[in-house]
Coordinates of C-alpha atoms in Angstrom, one line a residue:
X1 CA -22.3 -57.3 -9.1
X2 CA -23.2 -53.6 -8.3
X3 CA -20.3 -52.1 -8.0
X4 CA -21.9 -48.6 -6.8
X5 CA -23.3 -49.9 -3.7
X6 CA -19.9 -50.5 -2.4
X7 CA -19.3 -46.7 -2.0
X8 CA -20.8 -44.9 1.3
X9 CA -23.7 -42.4 -0.5
X10 CA -22.7 -39.3 1.1
X11 CA -18.7 -39.7 -0.2
X12 CA -17.2 -39.6 -3.5
X13 CA -18.2 -39.3 -7.3
X14 CA -21.4 -41.5 -6.4
X15 CA -23.4 -38.4 -5.5
X16 CA -23.2 -37.4 -9.6
X17 CA -25.2 -40.3 -10.1
X18 CA -28.4 -38.8 -8.2
X19 CA -30.9 -36.6 -9.9
X20 CA -29.6 -33.3 -7.8
X21 CA -26.2 -34.4 -9.2
X22 CA -27.1 -35.0 -12.6
X23 CA -29.2 -31.3 -12.6
X24 CA -26.1 -29.3 -10.9
X25 CA -23.8 -30.5 -13.9
X26 CA -26.2 -29.5 -16.1
X27 CA -26.8 -26.0 -14.7
X28 CA -22.8 -25.4 -14.5
X29 CA -22.4 -26.6 -18.1
X30 CA -25.5 -23.9 -19.0
X31 CA -24.2 -21.2 -17.4
X32 CA -20.6 -21.8 -18.7
X33 CA -21.4 -21.8 -21.9
X34 CA -23.5 -18.4 -21.7
X35 CA -20.6 -16.9 -19.8
X36 CA -18.0 -17.7 -22.7
X37 CA -20.4 -17.1 -25.1
X38 CA -20.8 -13.4 -23.7
X39 CA -17.7 -12.6 -22.7
X40 CA -15.3 -14.8 -24.7
X41 CA -11.8 -15.6 -23.3
X42 CA -12.6 -13.2 -20.3
X43 CA -15.6 -15.1 -20.0
X44 CA -13.6 -18.9 -19.8
X45 CA -10.9 -17.4 -17.7
X46 CA -13.8 -16.4 -15.1
X47 CA -15.5 -19.5 -15.3
X48 CA -12.4 -21.1 -14.5
X49 CA -11.9 -19.2 -11.7
X50 CA -14.6 -19.8 -9.9
X51 CA -13.5 -23.2 -8.6
X52 CA -10.4 -21.4 -7.1
X53 CA -11.9 -18.7 -5.9
X54 CA -14.5 -21.0 -3.6
X55 CA -11.3 -22.9 -2.8
X56 CA -9.6 -19.9 -1.6
X57 CA -12.7 -18.4 0.5
X58 CA -12.7 -21.5 2.1
X59 CA -8.8 -21.3 3.1
X60 CA -9.0 -17.5 4.0
X61 CA -12.0 -18.1 6.2
X62 CA -9.6 -20.6 8.4
X63 CA -6.3 -18.8 7.9
X64 CA -7.4 -14.9 7.4
X65 CA -3.4 -13.9 7.6
X66 CA -3.1 -15.3 4.4
X67 CA -5.4 -12.4 2.8
X68 CA -2.5 -9.6 3.9
X69 CA 0.3 -12.1 2.7
X70 CA -1.7 -12.4 -0.9
X71 CA -2.0 -8.5 -0.8
X72 CA 2.1 -8.3 -0.6
X73 CA 2.4 -10.5 -3.6
X74 CA -0.2 -8.7 -5.6
X75 CA 1.1 -5.7 -4.6
X76 CA 4.3 -6.8 -6.2
X77 CA 2.8 -8.5 -9.4
X78 CA -0.2 -6.5 -10.5
X79 CA 1.7 -4.2 -12.6
X80 CA 3.5 -6.8 -14.6
X81 CA 0.6 -9.2 -14.8
X82 CA -1.6 -6.1 -16.7
X83 CA 0.9 -5.8 -19.0
X84 CA 0.0 -9.3 -20.2
X85 CA -3.4 -9.6 -19.5
X86 CA -5.7 -6.4 -19.0
X87 CA -8.0 -6.8 -16.1
X88 CA -8.4 -4.4 -13.0
X89 CA -6.0 -6.5 -11.1
X90 CA -5.5 -3.8 -8.4
X91 CA -8.8 -4.7 -7.1
X92 CA -7.5 -7.8 -5.9
X93 CA -5.8 -6.1 -3.0
X94 CA -9.2 -4.5 -2.1
X95 CA -11.0 -7.8 -2.3
X96 CA -8.0 -9.6 0.0
X97 CA -7.8 -7.0 2.7
X98 CA -11.3 -6.8 3.0
X99 CA -11.9 -10.5 3.2
X100 CA -9.4 -10.4 5.8
X101 CA -10.8 -8.0 7.7
X102 CA -14.5 -9.7 7.4
X103 CA -13.7 -12.8 8.5
X104 CA -11.9 -11.9 11.7
X105 CA -15.2 -9.7 12.1
X106 CA -17.7 -12.6 11.3
X107 CA -15.8 -15.7 11.9
X108 CA -16.1 -16.7 16.1
X109 CA -13.2 -19.3 15.4
X110 CA -10.8 -16.3 14.6
X111 CA -10.7 -15.4 18.4
X112 CA -8.7 -11.9 18.5
X113 CA -8.2 -9.2 21.5
X114 CA -9.8 -6.2 20.0
X115 CA -7.8 -4.0 22.7
X116 CA -4.5 -4.9 20.5
X117 CA -6.0 -2.6 17.9
X118 CA -6.3 0.4 20.0
X119 CA -2.8 2.2 19.1
X120 CA -1.4 5.2 18.1
X121 CA -1.0 4.1 14.4
X122 CA -4.1 2.5 14.2
X123 CA -6.3 5.9 15.1
X124 CA -3.8 7.8 12.9
X125 CA -4.9 5.4 10.0
X126 CA -8.7 5.9 10.8
X127 CA -8.2 9.5 11.2
X128 CA -6.4 9.9 7.6
X129 CA -9.0 7.3 6.2
X130 CA -11.9 9.6 7.5
X131 CA -10.5 12.5 6.0
X132 CA -10.2 10.9 2.7
X133 CA -13.6 9.8 3.3
X134 CA -14.9 13.5 3.5
X135 CA -13.2 14.5 0.3
X136 CA -15.9 13.0 -1.5
X137 CA -18.1 16.1 -0.9
X138 CA -15.2 18.3 -2.2
X139 CA -16.9 20.4 -5.2
X140 CA -13.6 20.6 -6.9
X141 CA -13.7 16.9 -7.7
X142 CA -14.2 14.4 -10.0
X143 CA -16.9 12.6 -8.5
X144 CA -17.1 9.3 -6.7
X145 CA -15.8 7.0 -9.2
X146 CA -12.5 9.2 -9.7
X147 CA -12.6 9.2 -5.8
X148 CA -12.6 5.6 -5.2
X149 CA -10.1 4.5 -7.6
X150 CA -7.4 7.1 -6.3
X151 CA -8.2 6.9 -2.5
X152 CA -7.3 3.3 -2.2
X153 CA -3.1 3.6 -2.3
X154 CA -3.5 7.3 -0.5
X155 CA -5.4 5.6 2.6
X156 CA -7.7 2.5 2.0
X157 CA -5.0 -0.2 2.2
X158 CA -3.7 1.4 5.1
X159 CA -6.8 1.7 7.0
X160 CA -7.1 -2.1 6.5
X161 CA -4.1 -3.4 6.9
X162 CA -2.9 -1.6 10.1
X163 CA -5.4 -2.9 11.9
X164 CA -5.4 -6.5 10.7
X165 CA -1.1 -6.7 11.5
X166 CA -2.1 -5.6 15.0
X167 CA -4.6 -7.7 15.5
X168 CA -3.3 -11.0 14.0
X169 CA 0.6 -10.5 13.4
X170 CA 1.7 -10.0 16.9
X171 CA 4.6 -13.0 17.3
X172 CA 8.0 -12.9 16.1
X173 CA 7.6 -15.3 13.7
X174 CA 4.9 -13.3 11.6
X175 CA 7.6 -10.9 11.3
X176 CA 10.0 -13.3 9.8
X177 CA 7.6 -14.8 7.6
X178 CA 6.9 -10.9 6.4
X179 CA 11.0 -10.4 5.8
X180 CA 11.2 -13.9 3.9
X181 CA 8.5 -13.3 1.8
X182 CA 9.6 -9.3 0.9
X183 CA 13.1 -10.7 0.0
X184 CA 11.9 -13.5 -2.2
X185 CA 9.4 -11.1 -4.0
X186 CA 12.3 -8.5 -4.1
X187 CA 14.4 -11.2 -5.5
X188 CA 12.0 -12.0 -8.1
X189 CA 12.0 -8.5 -9.7
X190 CA 16.2 -8.3 -9.6
X191 CA 15.8 -11.7 -11.7
X192 CA 12.9 -10.0 -13.8
X193 CA 15.1 -6.7 -14.2
X194 CA 18.3 -8.7 -15.1
X195 CA 16.6 -10.7 -17.8
X196 CA 15.2 -7.1 -19.4
X197 CA 18.9 -5.7 -18.9
X198 CA 21.0 -8.8 -20.6
X199 CA 18.0 -10.0 -23.2
X200 CA 15.7 -6.9 -23.6
X201 CA 12.2 -6.7 -23.4
X202 CA 9.5 -9.0 -24.5
X203 CA 6.7 -8.4 -26.8
X204 CA 4.0 -7.3 -23.7
X205 CA 6.9 -4.9 -22.3
X206 CA 7.8 -3.5 -25.7
X207 CA 4.0 -2.6 -26.3
X208 CA 4.0 -1.1 -22.9
X209 CA 7.2 1.2 -23.8
X210 CA 6.2 2.5 -27.1
X211 CA 2.4 2.0 -27.9
X212 CA 1.6 3.3 -24.3
X213 CA 4.2 5.9 -24.6
X214 CA 6.6 5.0 -21.5
X215 CA 9.7 5.0 -23.8
X216 CA 10.4 8.8 -23.3
X217 CA 11.0 7.9 -19.4
X218 CA 12.2 4.9 -19.7
X219 CA 14.7 4.9 -22.7
X220 CA 17.2 7.5 -22.4
X221 CA 19.6 7.9 -25.2
X222 CA 19.2 4.2 -26.4
X223 CA 19.7 2.9 -22.7
X224 CA 16.7 1.1 -21.3
X225 CA 16.1 2.4 -17.6
X226 CA 15.0 -1.5 -16.3
X227 CA 11.5 -1.4 -15.0
X228 CA 11.4 -5.4 -14.0
X229 CA 7.6 -6.2 -13.7
X230 CA 7.0 -2.7 -11.6
X231 CA 4.8 0.3 -12.5
X232 CA 8.1 2.3 -13.5
X233 CA 11.6 2.3 -13.6
X234 CA 11.5 4.7 -10.5
X235 CA 9.3 2.3 -8.2
X236 CA 11.5 -0.7 -9.1
X237 CA 14.8 1.5 -8.0
X238 CA 13.4 2.6 -5.0
X239 CA 11.9 -0.6 -3.9
X240 CA 15.8 -2.2 -4.8
X241 CA 17.6 0.3 -3.0
X242 CA 15.3 -0.3 0.2
X243 CA 15.7 -3.5 -0.2
X244 CA 19.8 -3.1 -0.3
X245 CA 19.4 -1.2 2.4
X246 CA 17.6 -3.5 4.8
X247 CA 19.6 -6.4 4.2
X248 CA 23.1 -4.3 4.0
X249 CA 21.9 -3.5 7.7
X250 CA 20.6 -6.9 8.7
X251 CA 24.2 -8.1 7.2
X252 CA 26.0 -5.9 10.0
X253 CA 23.9 -7.6 12.5
X254 CA 25.1 -10.2 15.3
X255 CA 23.7 -13.1 13.3
X256 CA 25.7 -16.1 12.2
X257 CA 28.4 -15.8 9.5
X258 CA 26.1 -18.0 7.2
X259 CA 23.2 -15.2 7.5
X260 CA 25.7 -12.7 7.5
X261 CA 27.2 -13.7 4.3
X262 CA 24.1 -14.3 2.8
X263 CA 22.5 -10.9 3.7
X264 CA 25.8 -9.4 2.2
X265 CA 25.1 -11.3 -1.0
X266 CA 21.7 -9.9 -1.0
X267 CA 22.5 -6.3 -0.4
X268 CA 24.7 -6.4 -3.3
X269 CA 22.3 -8.1 -5.8
X270 CA 19.7 -5.5 -4.5
X271 CA 22.3 -2.5 -5.3
X272 CA 22.6 -3.8 -9.0
X273 CA 19.2 -3.4 -9.4
X274 CA 18.9 -0.3 -8.2
X275 CA 21.8 0.7 -10.6
X276 CA 20.0 -1.0 -13.6
X277 CA 17.1 1.3 -12.7
X278 CA 18.8 4.4 -13.8
X279 CA 16.6 5.8 -10.6
X280 CA 18.0 9.1 -9.4
X281 CA 15.5 10.1 -6.7
X282 CA 16.6 6.6 -4.9
X283 CA 19.6 7.7 -4.2
X284 CA 17.6 9.2 -1.4
X285 CA 16.6 5.6 0.2
X286 CA 20.5 5.0 1.1
X287 CA 21.4 8.2 1.8
X288 CA 18.5 9.2 4.7
X289 CA 17.9 5.7 5.4
X290 CA 21.3 5.0 6.0
X291 CA 21.7 8.2 8.2
X292 CA 18.9 7.2 10.3
X293 CA 20.3 3.7 10.9
X294 CA 23.6 5.6 11.8
X295 CA 22.0 7.8 14.4
X296 CA 20.0 5.0 16.0
X297 CA 23.0 2.8 16.3
X298 CA 24.2 5.6 19.2
X299 CA 27.7 4.7 18.3
X300 CA 29.4 7.9 17.7
X301 CA 32.4 6.2 15.9
X302 CA 29.9 4.4 13.7
X303 CA 28.1 7.6 13.1
X304 CA 31.2 9.4 12.3
X305 CA 32.4 6.7 9.8
X306 CA 29.3 6.5 8.3
X307 CA 28.7 10.1 7.7
X308 CA 32.4 10.2 6.4
X309 CA 31.2 7.5 3.7
X310 CA 28.3 9.4 2.7
X311 CA 30.5 12.8 2.4
X312 CA 32.8 10.7 0.1
X313 CA 30.5 9.8 -2.3
X314 CA 29.0 12.9 -2.5
X315 CA 32.0 14.5 -3.2
X316 CA 32.4 11.8 -6.0
X317 CA 29.7 12.3 -7.8
X318 CA 29.0 15.9 -7.4
X319 CA 32.5 17.1 -7.9
X320 CA 34.4 14.3 -10.0
X321 CA 33.9 12.2 -13.4
X322 CA 35.1 8.9 -11.4
X323 CA 33.0 5.8 -13.3
X324 CA 31.3 9.2 -16.1
X325 CA 31.7 6.0 -18.1
X326 CA 29.0 3.9 -16.6
X327 CA 25.8 5.1 -17.8
X328 CA 23.7 4.5 -14.4
X329 CA 26.6 6.7 -12.4
X330 CA 26.1 9.5 -15.2
X331 CA 22.5 9.3 -14.3
X332 CA 22.8 9.4 -10.6
X333 CA 25.3 12.6 -11.0
X334 CA 22.8 14.7 -12.9
X335 CA 20.7 14.5 -9.5
X336 CA 22.9 16.5 -8.1
X337 CA 23.0 19.4 -10.6
X338 CA 21.1 22.5 -9.4
X339 CA 20.6 23.6 -13.1
X340 CA 18.9 20.2 -14.1
X341 CA 16.2 20.9 -16.4
X342 CA 14.0 18.2 -14.7
X343 CA 14.1 19.8 -11.3
X344 CA 13.3 22.9 -12.9
X345 CA 10.0 21.6 -14.4
X346 CA 9.0 20.4 -10.9
X347 CA 9.3 23.4 -9.3
X348 CA 7.5 25.1 -12.1
X349 CA 4.6 22.8 -11.5
X350 CA 4.7 23.4 -7.8
X351 CA 4.1 27.2 -8.5
X352 CA 1.3 26.2 -11.0
X353 CA -0.4 24.1 -8.1
X354 CA 0.4 27.1 -5.4
X355 CA -1.5 29.2 -7.8
X356 CA -5.1 26.8 -8.5
X357 CA -4.9 25.6 -4.7
X358 CA -4.5 28.9 -3.1
X359 CA -8.1 29.0 -2.6
X360 CA -9.0 25.5 -1.8
X361 CA -7.3 24.5 1.5
X362 CA -9.0 20.7 0.9
X363 CA -7.3 20.2 -2.2
X364 CA -8.4 20.0 -5.9
X365 CA -10.1 16.5 -5.0
X366 CA -9.1 12.9 -4.9
X367 CA -8.6 11.5 -8.2
X368 CA -7.5 15.1 -10.1
X369 CA -4.4 14.5 -10.4
X370 CA -2.1 12.1 -12.4
X371 CA -3.4 9.1 -14.0
X372 CA -6.8 9.0 -12.3
X373 CA -7.0 12.6 -13.2
X374 CA -6.4 12.2 -16.7
X375 CA -8.4 9.1 -17.1
X376 CA -11.7 11.4 -15.7
X377 CA -10.9 14.9 -16.9
X378 CA -8.2 14.5 -19.0
X379 CA -8.4 18.4 -20.0
X380 CA -8.1 20.3 -16.4
X381 CA -5.1 21.7 -15.3
X382 CA -4.9 18.8 -12.4
X383 CA -4.6 16.3 -14.9
X384 CA -2.3 18.0 -17.3
X385 CA 0.7 19.2 -14.6
X386 CA 2.8 16.6 -13.3
X387 CA 2.8 15.9 -9.5
X388 CA 6.2 14.0 -9.6
X389 CA 6.6 14.0 -5.8
X390 CA 4.0 12.1 -3.8
X391 CA 3.8 15.0 -1.2
X392 CA 2.6 17.2 -4.0
X393 CA 0.0 14.7 -5.2
X394 CA -1.5 14.9 -1.5
X395 CA -1.3 18.3 -1.5
X396 CA -2.7 18.7 -4.9
X397 CA -5.6 16.5 -4.1
X398 CA -6.3 17.0 0.0
X399 CA -5.1 20.4 0.1
X400 CA -2.9 22.1 2.6
X401 CA -5.2 20.4 5.3
X402 CA -4.5 16.9 4.0
X403 CA -0.8 17.5 3.5
X404 CA -0.6 18.3 7.2
X405 CA -2.3 15.2 8.7
X406 CA -0.2 12.9 6.6
X407 CA 2.8 14.8 7.2
X408 CA 2.0 14.6 11.1
X409 CA 1.2 10.8 10.6
X410 CA 5.1 10.1 8.4
X411 CA 6.4 12.6 11.5
X412 CA 5.1 10.6 14.4
X413 CA 6.5 7.7 12.9
X414 CA 9.5 8.6 12.0
X415 CA 9.9 10.0 15.7
X416 CA 8.3 6.9 17.6
X417 CA 10.3 4.7 15.2
X418 CA 13.2 5.6 16.5
X419 CA 12.9 5.6 20.0
X420 CA 11.5 2.2 19.2
X421 CA 15.1 1.0 17.7
X422 CA 17.2 2.9 20.3
X423 CA 14.8 1.6 23.2
X424 CA 15.8 -2.2 22.7
X425 CA 18.1 -4.1 24.3
X426 CA 18.1 -7.1 22.4
X427 CA 20.7 -7.4 19.8
X428 CA 18.9 -9.5 17.1
X429 CA 15.6 -7.8 17.8
X430 CA 17.4 -4.2 17.8
X431 CA 18.6 -4.9 14.3
X432 CA 15.4 -6.1 13.1
X433 CA 13.7 -2.7 14.4
X434 CA 16.8 -0.6 12.6
X435 CA 16.8 -2.0 9.4
X436 CA 13.2 -1.7 9.0
X437 CA 12.8 1.7 10.5
X438 CA 15.7 2.7 8.1
X439 CA 14.3 1.1 5.2
X440 CA 10.5 3.2 6.2
X441 CA 12.8 6.5 6.7
X442 CA 14.3 6.2 3.2
X443 CA 11.0 5.7 1.5
X444 CA 9.5 8.6 3.5
X445 CA 12.5 11.0 2.1
X446 CA 12.8 9.7 -1.4
X447 CA 8.8 10.3 -2.0
X448 CA 9.7 13.7 -2.3
X449 CA 11.6 13.1 -5.6
X450 CA 8.8 10.9 -7.2
X451 CA 5.3 8.7 -5.6
X452 CA 7.2 5.8 -4.0
X453 CA 5.3 5.9 -0.8
X454 CA 1.9 5.2 -2.4
X455 CA 2.6 3.0 -5.3
X456 CA 2.7 -0.8 -5.4
X457 CA 4.7 -2.6 -4.3
X458 CA 6.3 -0.1 -1.8
X459 CA 2.8 1.3 -0.6
X460 CA 2.0 -2.3 0.3
X461 CA 5.3 -3.0 2.1
X462 CA 5.0 0.6 3.9
X463 CA 1.6 -0.4 5.2
X464 CA 2.9 -3.4 7.1
X465 CA 6.3 -2.7 7.9
X466 CA 5.0 0.6 9.7
X467 CA 2.5 -1.8 12.4
X468 CA 5.9 -4.5 12.7
X469 CA 7.9 -2.1 13.5
X470 CA 5.9 -0.9 16.4
X471 CA 5.2 -4.7 17.6
X472 CA 8.8 -5.7 17.8
X473 CA 9.1 -4.7 21.8
X474 CA 6.0 -6.6 22.3
X475 CA 7.7 -9.8 21.3
X476 CA 8.9 -10.0 24.8
X477 CA 5.7 -9.7 26.3
X478 CA 4.3 -12.6 23.8
X479 CA 7.1 -14.6 24.6
X480 CA 6.6 -14.4 28.2
X481 CA 3.0 -15.1 28.4
X482 CA 3.9 -18.4 26.3

């Protein structure tokens, strides 16, 4: 009996018995063998990833929203993964964001209202990206390749993500997906950080610390500044401080007792994650973010109580030696020392940049400072002068003109975001808005001390949090239309 005849010819593995199927299998085998022989393990991984990539493309074609969530996930993971497998993981964010936007443009089954993207935040983002494109022609730059790698975190991701959020993520459930994913990924970062704190770093992290010479900023007086799977301890600390602030504000919201207890637990866990990072600059997150929350409550009793608590913490750190036996507290205390050598060096570097940029209103060129400057032009003044601050980096690479555009955008976000929070009447939605707004404010101000705003994952979080904040008032409209 011919068993194959019982199967429909167009289904199942029977197709492989045809001449075409055998030929395709043979070509697949030959291609795989050649790829592995030429590229070794990298080729093998690429070949194995091919069917996964095809399946992912098919999924994104129907659900382009997934590209945003995958970009957020990779924003958290790229630094950690790169310590174990050396590959251009950062380009995955470019791929997911670009694919999402392209699918929205060409897949007729994905219907969007393009007028939803006609907003001030989208316009600001595109104007900023337009200015960055013009920076390609900056004669002081390091060329197109340096520009391409460096501009992505400065404005490209923002120019892609912000319009996509306005087009596809207009429902309240989208915001809750964002919030839950953000909490889950941050908790994973906290757990990984405590693993480093309790059990020490593993072999790959040890190599990153010592062989790649990151120990000077991460091992102080024999004590590890925990960095988890983030780019560095500063980014880990700022992100954890942001999450502690966000969940702490939600814990004060009009939610069920069970949910408020959960938010309080999360706030404590994230605060401990911030503490073990030993990051001084991240103190600005709860300080300025908390102040923004107190102002938007429009409750003068709460504002007075909150300001009193902040002053008390400042006095303890500045004028007493309480908790001096705790390493993390000692390091935070140094942030308030005006004679701190680290602060003096930063100010000296700013003077150096000021002299160099005196006749360069458009800056030294994108990709000339920091990591990319060291890669493409290691002997230049720009590459050998630490920017430290996010705003100093923007100033150094895009000039006073670029800094003015960027600060105008952030100032607009601060002003309009505060107005949105104070204008909401629904208690729950107001609580969500104030939590997100306070987090944005905290990140913006903490970016003066470190490059928090543009680094992953905080950069990707901000690219989503800002449009989500301004979409909260539209939830009423969307619910009314249903």
